[in-house]
PDB file of C-alpha atoms in Angstrom:
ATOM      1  CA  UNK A   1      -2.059 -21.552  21.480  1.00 46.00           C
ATOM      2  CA  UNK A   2      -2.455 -19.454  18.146  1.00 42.00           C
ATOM      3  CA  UNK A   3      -4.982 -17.171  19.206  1.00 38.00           C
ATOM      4  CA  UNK A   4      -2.484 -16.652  22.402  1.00 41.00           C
ATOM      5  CA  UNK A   5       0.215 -15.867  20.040  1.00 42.00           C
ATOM      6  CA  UNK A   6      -2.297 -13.801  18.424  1.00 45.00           C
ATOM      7  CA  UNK A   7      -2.679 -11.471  21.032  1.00 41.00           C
ATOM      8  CA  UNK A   8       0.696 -11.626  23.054  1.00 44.00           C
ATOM      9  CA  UNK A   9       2.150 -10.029  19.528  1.00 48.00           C
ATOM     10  CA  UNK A  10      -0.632  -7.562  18.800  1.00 42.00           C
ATOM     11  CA  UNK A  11       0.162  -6.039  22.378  1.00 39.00           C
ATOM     12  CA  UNK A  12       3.511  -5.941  21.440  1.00 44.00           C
ATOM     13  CA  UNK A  13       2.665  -3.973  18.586  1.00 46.00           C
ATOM     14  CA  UNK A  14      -0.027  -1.931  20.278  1.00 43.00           C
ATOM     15  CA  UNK A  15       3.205  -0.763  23.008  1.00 42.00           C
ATOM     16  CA  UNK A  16       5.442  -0.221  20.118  1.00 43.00           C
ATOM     17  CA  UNK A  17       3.252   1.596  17.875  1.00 41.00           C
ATOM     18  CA  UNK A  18       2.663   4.210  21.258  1.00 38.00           C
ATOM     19  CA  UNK A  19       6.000   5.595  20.833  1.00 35.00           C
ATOM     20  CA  UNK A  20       5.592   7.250  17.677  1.00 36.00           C
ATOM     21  CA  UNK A  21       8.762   9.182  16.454  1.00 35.00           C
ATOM     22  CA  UNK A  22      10.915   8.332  13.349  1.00 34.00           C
ATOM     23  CA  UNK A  23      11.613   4.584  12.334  1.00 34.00           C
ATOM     24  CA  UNK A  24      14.772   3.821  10.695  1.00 32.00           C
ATOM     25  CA  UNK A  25      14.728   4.087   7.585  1.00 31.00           C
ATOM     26  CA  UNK A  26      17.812   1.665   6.345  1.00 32.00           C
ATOM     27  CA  UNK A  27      16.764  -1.068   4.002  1.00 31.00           C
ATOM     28  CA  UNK A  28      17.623  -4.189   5.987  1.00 31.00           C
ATOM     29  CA  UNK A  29      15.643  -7.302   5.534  1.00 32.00           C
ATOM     30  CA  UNK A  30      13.610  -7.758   8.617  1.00 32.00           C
ATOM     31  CA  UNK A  31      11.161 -10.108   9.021  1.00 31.00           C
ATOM     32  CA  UNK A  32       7.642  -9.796  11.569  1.00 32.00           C
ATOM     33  CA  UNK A  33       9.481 -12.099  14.499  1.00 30.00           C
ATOM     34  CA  UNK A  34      12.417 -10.120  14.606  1.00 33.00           C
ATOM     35  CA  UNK A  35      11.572  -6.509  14.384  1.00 33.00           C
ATOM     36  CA  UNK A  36       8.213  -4.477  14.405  1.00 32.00           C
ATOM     37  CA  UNK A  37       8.751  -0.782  13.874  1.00 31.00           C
ATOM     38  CA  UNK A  38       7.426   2.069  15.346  1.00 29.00           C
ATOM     39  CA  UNK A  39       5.415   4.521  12.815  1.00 32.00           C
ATOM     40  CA  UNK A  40       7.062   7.606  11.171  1.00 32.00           C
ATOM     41  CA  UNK A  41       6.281  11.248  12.984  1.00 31.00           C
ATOM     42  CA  UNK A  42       3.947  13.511  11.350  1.00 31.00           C
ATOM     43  CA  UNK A  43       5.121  16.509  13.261  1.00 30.00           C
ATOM     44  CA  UNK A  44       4.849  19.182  10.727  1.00 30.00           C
ATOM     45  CA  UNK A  45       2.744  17.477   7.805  1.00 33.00           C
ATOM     46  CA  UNK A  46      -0.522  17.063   6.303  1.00 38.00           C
ATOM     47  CA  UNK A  47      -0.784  13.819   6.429  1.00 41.00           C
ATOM     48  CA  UNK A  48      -3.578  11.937   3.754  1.00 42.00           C
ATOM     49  CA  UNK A  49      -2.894   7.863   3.097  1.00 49.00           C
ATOM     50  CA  UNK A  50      -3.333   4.137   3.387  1.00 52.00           C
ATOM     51  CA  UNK A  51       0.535   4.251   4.987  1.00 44.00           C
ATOM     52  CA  UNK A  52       4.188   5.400   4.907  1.00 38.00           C
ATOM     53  CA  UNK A  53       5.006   3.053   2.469  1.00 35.00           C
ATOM     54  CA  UNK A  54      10.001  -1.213   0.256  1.00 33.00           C
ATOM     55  CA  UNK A  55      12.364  -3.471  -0.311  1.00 32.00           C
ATOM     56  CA  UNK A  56      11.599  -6.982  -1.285  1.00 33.00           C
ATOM     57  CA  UNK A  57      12.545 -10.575  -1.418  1.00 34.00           C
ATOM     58  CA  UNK A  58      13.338 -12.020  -4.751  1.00 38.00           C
ATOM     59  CA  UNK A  59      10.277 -13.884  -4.957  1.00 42.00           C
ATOM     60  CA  UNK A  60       8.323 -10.999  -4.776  1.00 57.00           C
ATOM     61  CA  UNK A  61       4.541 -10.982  -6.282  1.00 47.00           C
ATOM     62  CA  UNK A  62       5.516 -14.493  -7.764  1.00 43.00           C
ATOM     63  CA  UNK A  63       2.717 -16.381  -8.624  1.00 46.00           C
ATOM     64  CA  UNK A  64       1.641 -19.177  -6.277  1.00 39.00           C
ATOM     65  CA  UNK A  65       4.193 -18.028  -3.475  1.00 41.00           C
ATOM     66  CA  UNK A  66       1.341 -16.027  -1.579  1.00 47.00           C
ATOM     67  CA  UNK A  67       1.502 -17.104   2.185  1.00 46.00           C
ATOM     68  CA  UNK A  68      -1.099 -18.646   3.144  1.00 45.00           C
ATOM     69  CA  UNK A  69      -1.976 -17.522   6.924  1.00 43.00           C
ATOM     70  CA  UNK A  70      -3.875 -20.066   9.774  1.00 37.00           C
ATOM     71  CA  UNK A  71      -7.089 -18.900  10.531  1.00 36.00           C
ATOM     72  CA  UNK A  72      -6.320 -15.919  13.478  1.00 35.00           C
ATOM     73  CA  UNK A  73      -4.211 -14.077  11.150  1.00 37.00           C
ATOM     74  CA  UNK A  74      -6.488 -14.473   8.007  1.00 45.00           C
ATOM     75  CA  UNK A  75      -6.930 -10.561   8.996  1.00 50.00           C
ATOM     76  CA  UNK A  76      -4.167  -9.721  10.245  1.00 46.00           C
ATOM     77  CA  UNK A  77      -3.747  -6.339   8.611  1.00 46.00           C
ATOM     78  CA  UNK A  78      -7.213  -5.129   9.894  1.00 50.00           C
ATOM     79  CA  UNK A  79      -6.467  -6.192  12.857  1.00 49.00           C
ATOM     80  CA  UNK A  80      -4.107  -3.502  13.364  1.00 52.00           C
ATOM     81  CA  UNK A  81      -5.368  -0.504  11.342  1.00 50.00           C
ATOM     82  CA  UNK A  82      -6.064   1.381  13.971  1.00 42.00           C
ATOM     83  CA  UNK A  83      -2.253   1.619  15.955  1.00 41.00           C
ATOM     84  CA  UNK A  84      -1.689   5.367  15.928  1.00 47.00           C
ATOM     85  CA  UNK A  85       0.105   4.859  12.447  1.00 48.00           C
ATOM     86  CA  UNK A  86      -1.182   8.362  11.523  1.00 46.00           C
ATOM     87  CA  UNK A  87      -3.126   6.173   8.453  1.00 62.00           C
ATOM     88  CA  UNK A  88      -6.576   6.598   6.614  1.00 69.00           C
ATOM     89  CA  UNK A  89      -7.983   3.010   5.215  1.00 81.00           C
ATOM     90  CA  UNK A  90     -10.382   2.059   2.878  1.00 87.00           C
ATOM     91  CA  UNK A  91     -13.935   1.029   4.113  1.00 88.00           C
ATOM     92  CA  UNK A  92     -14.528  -2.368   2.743  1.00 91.00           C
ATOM     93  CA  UNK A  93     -16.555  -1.921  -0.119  1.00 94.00           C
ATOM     94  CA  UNK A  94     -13.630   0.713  -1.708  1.00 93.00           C
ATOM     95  CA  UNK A  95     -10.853  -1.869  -1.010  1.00 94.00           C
ATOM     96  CA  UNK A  96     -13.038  -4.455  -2.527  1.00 95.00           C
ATOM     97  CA  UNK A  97     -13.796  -2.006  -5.633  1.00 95.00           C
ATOM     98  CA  UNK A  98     -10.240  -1.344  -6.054  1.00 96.00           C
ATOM     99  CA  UNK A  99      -8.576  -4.407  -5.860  1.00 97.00           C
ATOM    100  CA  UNK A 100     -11.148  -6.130  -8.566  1.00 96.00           C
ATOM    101  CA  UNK A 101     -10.559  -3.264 -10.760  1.00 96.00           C
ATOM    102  CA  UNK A 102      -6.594  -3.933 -10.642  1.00 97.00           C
ATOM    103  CA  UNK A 103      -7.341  -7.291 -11.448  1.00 97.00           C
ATOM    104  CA  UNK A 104      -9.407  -7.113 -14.097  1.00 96.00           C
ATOM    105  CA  UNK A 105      -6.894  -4.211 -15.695  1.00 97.00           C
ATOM    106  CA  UNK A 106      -4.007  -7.039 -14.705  1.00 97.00           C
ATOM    107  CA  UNK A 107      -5.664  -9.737 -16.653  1.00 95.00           C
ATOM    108  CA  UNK A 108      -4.838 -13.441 -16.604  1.00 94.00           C
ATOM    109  CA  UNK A 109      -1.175 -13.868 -14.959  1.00 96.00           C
ATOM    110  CA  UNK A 110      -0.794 -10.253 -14.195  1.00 97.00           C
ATOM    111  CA  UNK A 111       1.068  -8.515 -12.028  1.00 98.00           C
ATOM    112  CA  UNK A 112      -0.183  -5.442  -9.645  1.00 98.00           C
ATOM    113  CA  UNK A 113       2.355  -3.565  -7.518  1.00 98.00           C
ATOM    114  CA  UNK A 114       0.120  -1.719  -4.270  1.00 98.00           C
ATOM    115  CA  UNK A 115       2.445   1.293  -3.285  1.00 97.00           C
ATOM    116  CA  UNK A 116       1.280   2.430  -0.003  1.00 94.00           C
ATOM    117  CA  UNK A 117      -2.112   0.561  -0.017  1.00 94.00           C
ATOM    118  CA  UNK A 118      -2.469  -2.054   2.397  1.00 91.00           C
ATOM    119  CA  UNK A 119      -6.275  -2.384   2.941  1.00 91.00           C
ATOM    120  CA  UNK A 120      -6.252  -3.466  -1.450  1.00 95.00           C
ATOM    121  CA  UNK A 121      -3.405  -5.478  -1.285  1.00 94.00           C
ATOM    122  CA  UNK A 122      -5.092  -7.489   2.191  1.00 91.00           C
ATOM    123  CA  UNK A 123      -8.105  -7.624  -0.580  1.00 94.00           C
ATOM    124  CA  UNK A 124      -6.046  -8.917  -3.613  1.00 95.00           C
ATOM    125  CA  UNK A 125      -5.074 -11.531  -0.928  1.00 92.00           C
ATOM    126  CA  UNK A 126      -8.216 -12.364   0.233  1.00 92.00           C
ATOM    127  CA  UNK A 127      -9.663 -12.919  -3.684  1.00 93.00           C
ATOM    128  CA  UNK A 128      -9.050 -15.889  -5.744  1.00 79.00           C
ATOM    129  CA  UNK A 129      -7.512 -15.326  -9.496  1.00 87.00           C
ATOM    130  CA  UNK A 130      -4.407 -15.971 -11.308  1.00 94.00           C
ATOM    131  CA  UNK A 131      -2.537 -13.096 -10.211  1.00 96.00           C
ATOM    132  CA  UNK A 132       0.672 -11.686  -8.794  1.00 96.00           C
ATOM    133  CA  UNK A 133       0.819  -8.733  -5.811  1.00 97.00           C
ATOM    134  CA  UNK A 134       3.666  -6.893  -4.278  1.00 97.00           C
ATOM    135  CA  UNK A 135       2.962  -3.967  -1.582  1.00 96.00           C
ATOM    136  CA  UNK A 136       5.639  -1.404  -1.286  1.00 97.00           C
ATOM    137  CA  UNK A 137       4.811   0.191   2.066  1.00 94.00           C
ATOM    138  CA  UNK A 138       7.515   1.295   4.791  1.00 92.00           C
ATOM    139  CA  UNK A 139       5.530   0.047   7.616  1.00 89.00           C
ATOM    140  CA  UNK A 140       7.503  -3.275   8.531  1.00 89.00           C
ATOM    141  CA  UNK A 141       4.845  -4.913  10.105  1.00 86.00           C
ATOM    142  CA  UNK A 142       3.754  -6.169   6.150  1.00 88.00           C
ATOM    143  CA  UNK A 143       7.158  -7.835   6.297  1.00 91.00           C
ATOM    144  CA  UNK A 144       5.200 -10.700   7.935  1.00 87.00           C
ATOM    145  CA  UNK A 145       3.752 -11.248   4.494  1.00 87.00           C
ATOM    146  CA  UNK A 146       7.306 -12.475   3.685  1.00 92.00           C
ATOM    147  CA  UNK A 147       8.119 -12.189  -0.693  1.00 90.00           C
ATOM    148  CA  UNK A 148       5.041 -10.036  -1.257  1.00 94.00           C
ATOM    149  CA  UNK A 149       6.175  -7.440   0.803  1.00 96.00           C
ATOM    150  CA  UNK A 150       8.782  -4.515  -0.321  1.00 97.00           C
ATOM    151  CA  UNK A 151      10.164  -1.833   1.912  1.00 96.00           C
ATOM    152  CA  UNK A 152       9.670   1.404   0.584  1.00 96.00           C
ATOM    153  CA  UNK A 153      10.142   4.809   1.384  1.00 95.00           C
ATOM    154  CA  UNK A 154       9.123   7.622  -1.024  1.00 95.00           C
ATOM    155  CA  UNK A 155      11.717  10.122   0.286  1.00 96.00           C
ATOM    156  CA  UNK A 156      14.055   7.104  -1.749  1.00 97.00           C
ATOM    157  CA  UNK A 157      11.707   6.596  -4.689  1.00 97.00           C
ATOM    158  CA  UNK A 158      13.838   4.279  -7.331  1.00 97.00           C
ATOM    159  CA  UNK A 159      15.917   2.567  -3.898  1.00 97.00           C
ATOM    160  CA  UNK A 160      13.892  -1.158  -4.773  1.00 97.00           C
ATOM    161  CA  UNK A 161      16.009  -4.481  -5.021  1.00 95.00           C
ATOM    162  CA  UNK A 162      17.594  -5.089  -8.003  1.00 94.00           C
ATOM    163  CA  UNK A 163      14.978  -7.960  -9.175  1.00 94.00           C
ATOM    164  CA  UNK A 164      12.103  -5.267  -8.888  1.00 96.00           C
ATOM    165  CA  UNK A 165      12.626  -4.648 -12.901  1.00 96.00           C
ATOM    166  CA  UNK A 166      11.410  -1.594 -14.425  1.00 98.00           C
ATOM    167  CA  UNK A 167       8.478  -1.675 -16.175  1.00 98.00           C
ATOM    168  CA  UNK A 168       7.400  -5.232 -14.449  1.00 97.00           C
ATOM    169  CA  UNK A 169       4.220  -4.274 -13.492  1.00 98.00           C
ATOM    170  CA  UNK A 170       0.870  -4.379 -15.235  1.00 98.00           C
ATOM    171  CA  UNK A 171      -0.556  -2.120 -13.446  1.00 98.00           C
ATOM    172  CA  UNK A 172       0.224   0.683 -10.019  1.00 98.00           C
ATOM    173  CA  UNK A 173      -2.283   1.488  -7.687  1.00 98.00           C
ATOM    174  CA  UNK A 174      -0.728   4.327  -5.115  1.00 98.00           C
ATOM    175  CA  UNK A 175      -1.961   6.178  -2.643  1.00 95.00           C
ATOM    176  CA  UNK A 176       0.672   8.938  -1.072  1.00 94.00           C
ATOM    177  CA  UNK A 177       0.813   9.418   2.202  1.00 90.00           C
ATOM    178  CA  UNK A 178       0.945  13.396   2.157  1.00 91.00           C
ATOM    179  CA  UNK A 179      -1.152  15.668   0.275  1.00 91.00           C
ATOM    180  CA  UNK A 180       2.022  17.657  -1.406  1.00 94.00           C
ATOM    181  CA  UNK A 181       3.419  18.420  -4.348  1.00 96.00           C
ATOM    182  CA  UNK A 182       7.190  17.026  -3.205  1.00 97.00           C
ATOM    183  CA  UNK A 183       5.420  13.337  -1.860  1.00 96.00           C
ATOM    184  CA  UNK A 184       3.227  12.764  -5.084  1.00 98.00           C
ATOM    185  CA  UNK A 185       6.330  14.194  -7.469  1.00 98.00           C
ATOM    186  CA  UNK A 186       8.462  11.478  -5.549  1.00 98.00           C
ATOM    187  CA  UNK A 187       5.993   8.410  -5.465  1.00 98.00           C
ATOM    188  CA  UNK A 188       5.402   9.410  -9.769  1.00 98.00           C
ATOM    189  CA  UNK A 189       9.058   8.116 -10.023  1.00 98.00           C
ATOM    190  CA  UNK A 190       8.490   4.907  -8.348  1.00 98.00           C
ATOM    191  CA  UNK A 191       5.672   4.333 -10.275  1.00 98.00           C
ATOM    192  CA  UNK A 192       6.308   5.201 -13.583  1.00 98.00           C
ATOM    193  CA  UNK A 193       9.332   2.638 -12.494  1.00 98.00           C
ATOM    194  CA  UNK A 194       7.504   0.262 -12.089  1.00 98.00           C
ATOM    195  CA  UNK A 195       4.328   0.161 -14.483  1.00 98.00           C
ATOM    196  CA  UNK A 196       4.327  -0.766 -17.877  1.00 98.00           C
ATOM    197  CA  UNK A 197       1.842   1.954 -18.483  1.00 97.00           C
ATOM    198  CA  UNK A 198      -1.704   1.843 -16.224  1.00 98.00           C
ATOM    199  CA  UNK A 199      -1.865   3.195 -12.934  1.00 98.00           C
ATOM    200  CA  UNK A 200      -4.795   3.891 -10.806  1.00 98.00           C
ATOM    201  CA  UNK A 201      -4.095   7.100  -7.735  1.00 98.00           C
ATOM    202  CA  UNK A 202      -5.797   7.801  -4.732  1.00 96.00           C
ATOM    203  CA  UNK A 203      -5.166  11.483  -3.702  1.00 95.00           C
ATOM    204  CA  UNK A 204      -7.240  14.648  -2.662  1.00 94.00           C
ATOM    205  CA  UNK A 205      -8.721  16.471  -5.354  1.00 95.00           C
ATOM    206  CA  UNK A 206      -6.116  19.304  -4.322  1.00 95.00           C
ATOM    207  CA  UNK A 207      -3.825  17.148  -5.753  1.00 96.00           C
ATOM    208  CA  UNK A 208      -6.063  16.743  -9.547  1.00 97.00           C
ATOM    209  CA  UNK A 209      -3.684  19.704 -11.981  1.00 97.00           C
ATOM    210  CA  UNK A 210      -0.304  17.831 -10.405  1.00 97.00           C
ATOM    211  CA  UNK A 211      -1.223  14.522 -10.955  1.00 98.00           C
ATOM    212  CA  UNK A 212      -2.547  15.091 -14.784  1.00 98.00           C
ATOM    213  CA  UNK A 213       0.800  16.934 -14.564  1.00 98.00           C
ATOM    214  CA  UNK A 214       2.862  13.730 -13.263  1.00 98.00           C
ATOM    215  CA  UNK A 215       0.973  10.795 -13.991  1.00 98.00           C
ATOM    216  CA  UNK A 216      -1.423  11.693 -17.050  1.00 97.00           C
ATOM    217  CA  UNK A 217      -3.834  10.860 -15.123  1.00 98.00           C
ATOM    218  CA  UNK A 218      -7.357  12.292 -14.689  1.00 97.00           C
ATOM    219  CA  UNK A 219     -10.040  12.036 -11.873  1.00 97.00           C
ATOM    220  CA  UNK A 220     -12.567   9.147 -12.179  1.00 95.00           C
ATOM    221  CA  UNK A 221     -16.787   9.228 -11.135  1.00 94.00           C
ATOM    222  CA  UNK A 222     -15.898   6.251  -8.389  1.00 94.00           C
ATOM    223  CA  UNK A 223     -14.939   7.897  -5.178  1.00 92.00           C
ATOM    224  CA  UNK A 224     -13.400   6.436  -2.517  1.00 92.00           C
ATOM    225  CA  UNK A 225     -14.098   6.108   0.934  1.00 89.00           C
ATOM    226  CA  UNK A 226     -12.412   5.345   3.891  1.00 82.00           C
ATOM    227  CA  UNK A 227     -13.060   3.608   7.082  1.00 74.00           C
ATOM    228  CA  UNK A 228     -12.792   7.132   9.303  1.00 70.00           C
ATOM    229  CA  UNK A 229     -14.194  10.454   7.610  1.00 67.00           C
ATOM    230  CA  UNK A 230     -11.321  13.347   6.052  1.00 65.00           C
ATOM    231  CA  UNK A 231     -11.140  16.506   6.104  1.00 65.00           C
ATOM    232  CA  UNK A 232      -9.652  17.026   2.715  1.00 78.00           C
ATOM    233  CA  UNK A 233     -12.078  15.666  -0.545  1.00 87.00           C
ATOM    234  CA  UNK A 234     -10.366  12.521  -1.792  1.00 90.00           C
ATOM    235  CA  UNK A 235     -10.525  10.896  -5.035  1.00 95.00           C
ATOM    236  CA  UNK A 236      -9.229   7.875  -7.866  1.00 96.00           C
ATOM    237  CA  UNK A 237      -7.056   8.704 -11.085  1.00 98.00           C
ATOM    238  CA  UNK A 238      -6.602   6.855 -13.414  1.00 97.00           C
ATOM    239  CA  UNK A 239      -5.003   7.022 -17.000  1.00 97.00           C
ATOM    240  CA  UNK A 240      -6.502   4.596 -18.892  1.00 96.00           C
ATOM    241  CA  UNK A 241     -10.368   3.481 -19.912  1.00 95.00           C
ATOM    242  CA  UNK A 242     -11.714   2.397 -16.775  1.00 95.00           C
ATOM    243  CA  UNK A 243     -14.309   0.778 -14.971  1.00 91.00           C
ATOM    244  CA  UNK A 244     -14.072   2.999 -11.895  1.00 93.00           C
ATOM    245  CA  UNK A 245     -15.003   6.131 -14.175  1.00 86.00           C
ATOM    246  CA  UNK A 246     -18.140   4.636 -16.282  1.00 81.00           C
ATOM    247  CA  UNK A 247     -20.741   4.675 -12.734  1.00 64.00           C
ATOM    248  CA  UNK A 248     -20.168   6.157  -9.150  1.00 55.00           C
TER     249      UNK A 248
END
C-alpha cells in the first residue's frame, strides 16, 4: 500500500514538475499532501545549484524532532532529483564529504542551516550524531520534511519566520542557484543572518574575487562533484580552518 502511495505521488510530481514556469512565490505554509509546486523558469539565466531554495515551522532544526520516514521514502529526495527542476546535485561521495564536515565544524548539539542544498541536508539526515538541520530551499516538495524545512527565496533574502534568530546557526553551507554577482550578493545576506561566523560555499570558481569579497571566504583543495558533469568549474569556500582544504 506504501510503495503504491509511493509511486501514485511521484507521478504526480513527475506531471507537475513538466510544466515548468514560475511557482508562487508567497510564503504560505504548505505542507507535501496539499501542494507540490512546479519549479521556477530559467528563461534567461545561467543557472549553477543544488535548487531554488524558506520559511519554517517553529520547531525548525530542533533536536530530536527529525521525521523519521517508513522505509519507501527513506530516499525520498533522490528519488526525485532528476524532475526537470533545472538542478545540479552532489554525487554521493561530495554530499557525504560535506555533510560530515558541517558536523564536525557544528560540534556536539550544533546547529547547521543547508541553504539551497538538498542532496547534504538528505545526508545530515541519513547520519547519526547529536545535531540540529534546517534546509532553506524554495522547492516545496522539502516541505514534506515538515519543521526541518524553511521556504526560502533568495530574491527575499532576510524574509525567514520570526523564530529563525540571527546568528542561530553554527555553521551555513550554501550553494546559489545562479552563477551571478546579484544571486550570491543576495544569498551573503541570508547567511551572514544566520551564522554565527563559519560558512562553507559551493559556487564556480567565476564566482572566487566576489565571494572573498562577500563572505571572506577563500577556495578550498576539496572539489566538489556532482551527479551530472558542468560546464562551468565549480568549487568549496570556506572561511575558517578546514578539513575540506588540508587534502583533495
Amino acid at each position: 500500500m506504501c510503495v503504491a502511495l509511493e509511486l501514485a505521488l511521484l507521478v504526480y510530481l513527475s506531471l507537475r514538475g513538466s510544466r515548468g514556469g514560475e511557482s508562487s512565490r508567497e510564503a504560505e505554509s504548505v505542507s507535501f499532501a496539499q501542494e507540490v509546486v512546479s519549479p521556477r523558469g530559467t528563461a534567461g539565466r545561467s543557472v549553477r545549484g543544488e535548487g531554488d531554495t524558506a520559511r519554517a515551522t517553529s520547531c525548525c532544526g530542533r533536536r530530536g524532532s527529525r521525521r523519521r520516514l517508513p522505509g519507501p521514502w527513506k530516499n525520498f529526495t533522490r528519488a526525485f532529483v532528476d524532475w526537470q527542476l533545472s538542478q545540479f546535485w552532489y554525487s554521493p561521495e561530495t554530499a557525504l564529504r560535506l555533510a560530515k564536515e558541517v558536523i564536525a565544524v557544528a560540534g556536539e548539539g550544533g546547529r547547521i542551516a543547508c541553504v539551497s542544498t538538498p542532496t547534504v541536508y538528505q545526508t545530515l539526515r541519513e547520519l547519526h550524531g547529536d545535531f540540529a538541520v534546517c534546509i532553506f530551499e524554495y522547492d516545496r516538495r522539502f516541505a514534506f520534511y515538515g519543521e526541518e524545512f524553511v521556504f526560502y527565496d533568495y530574491n527575499n533574502p532576510l524574509d525567514l519566520p520570526e523564530d529563525i534568530v540571527a546568528h542561530s546557526f553554527d555553521i551555513v553551507i550554501a550553494d546559489p542557484p545562479y552563477l551571478s554577482e546579484e544571486c550570491l550578493r543576495k544569498m551573503s545576506e541570508t547567511i551572514k543572518y544566520l551564522t554565527q561566523g563559519k560558512v562553507v560555499l559551493c559556487t564556480g570558481a567565476i564566482m572566487e574575487e566576489e565571494a572573498a569579497k562577500l563572505l571572506g571566504v577563500k577556495m578550498c583543495k576539496f572539489i566538489p562533484k556532482h551527479a551530472r558533469t558542468l560546464a562551468n568549474e565549480f568549487r568549496c569556500y570556506v572561511n575558517y580552518d578546514s578539513g575540506l582544504d588540508r587534502d583533495a
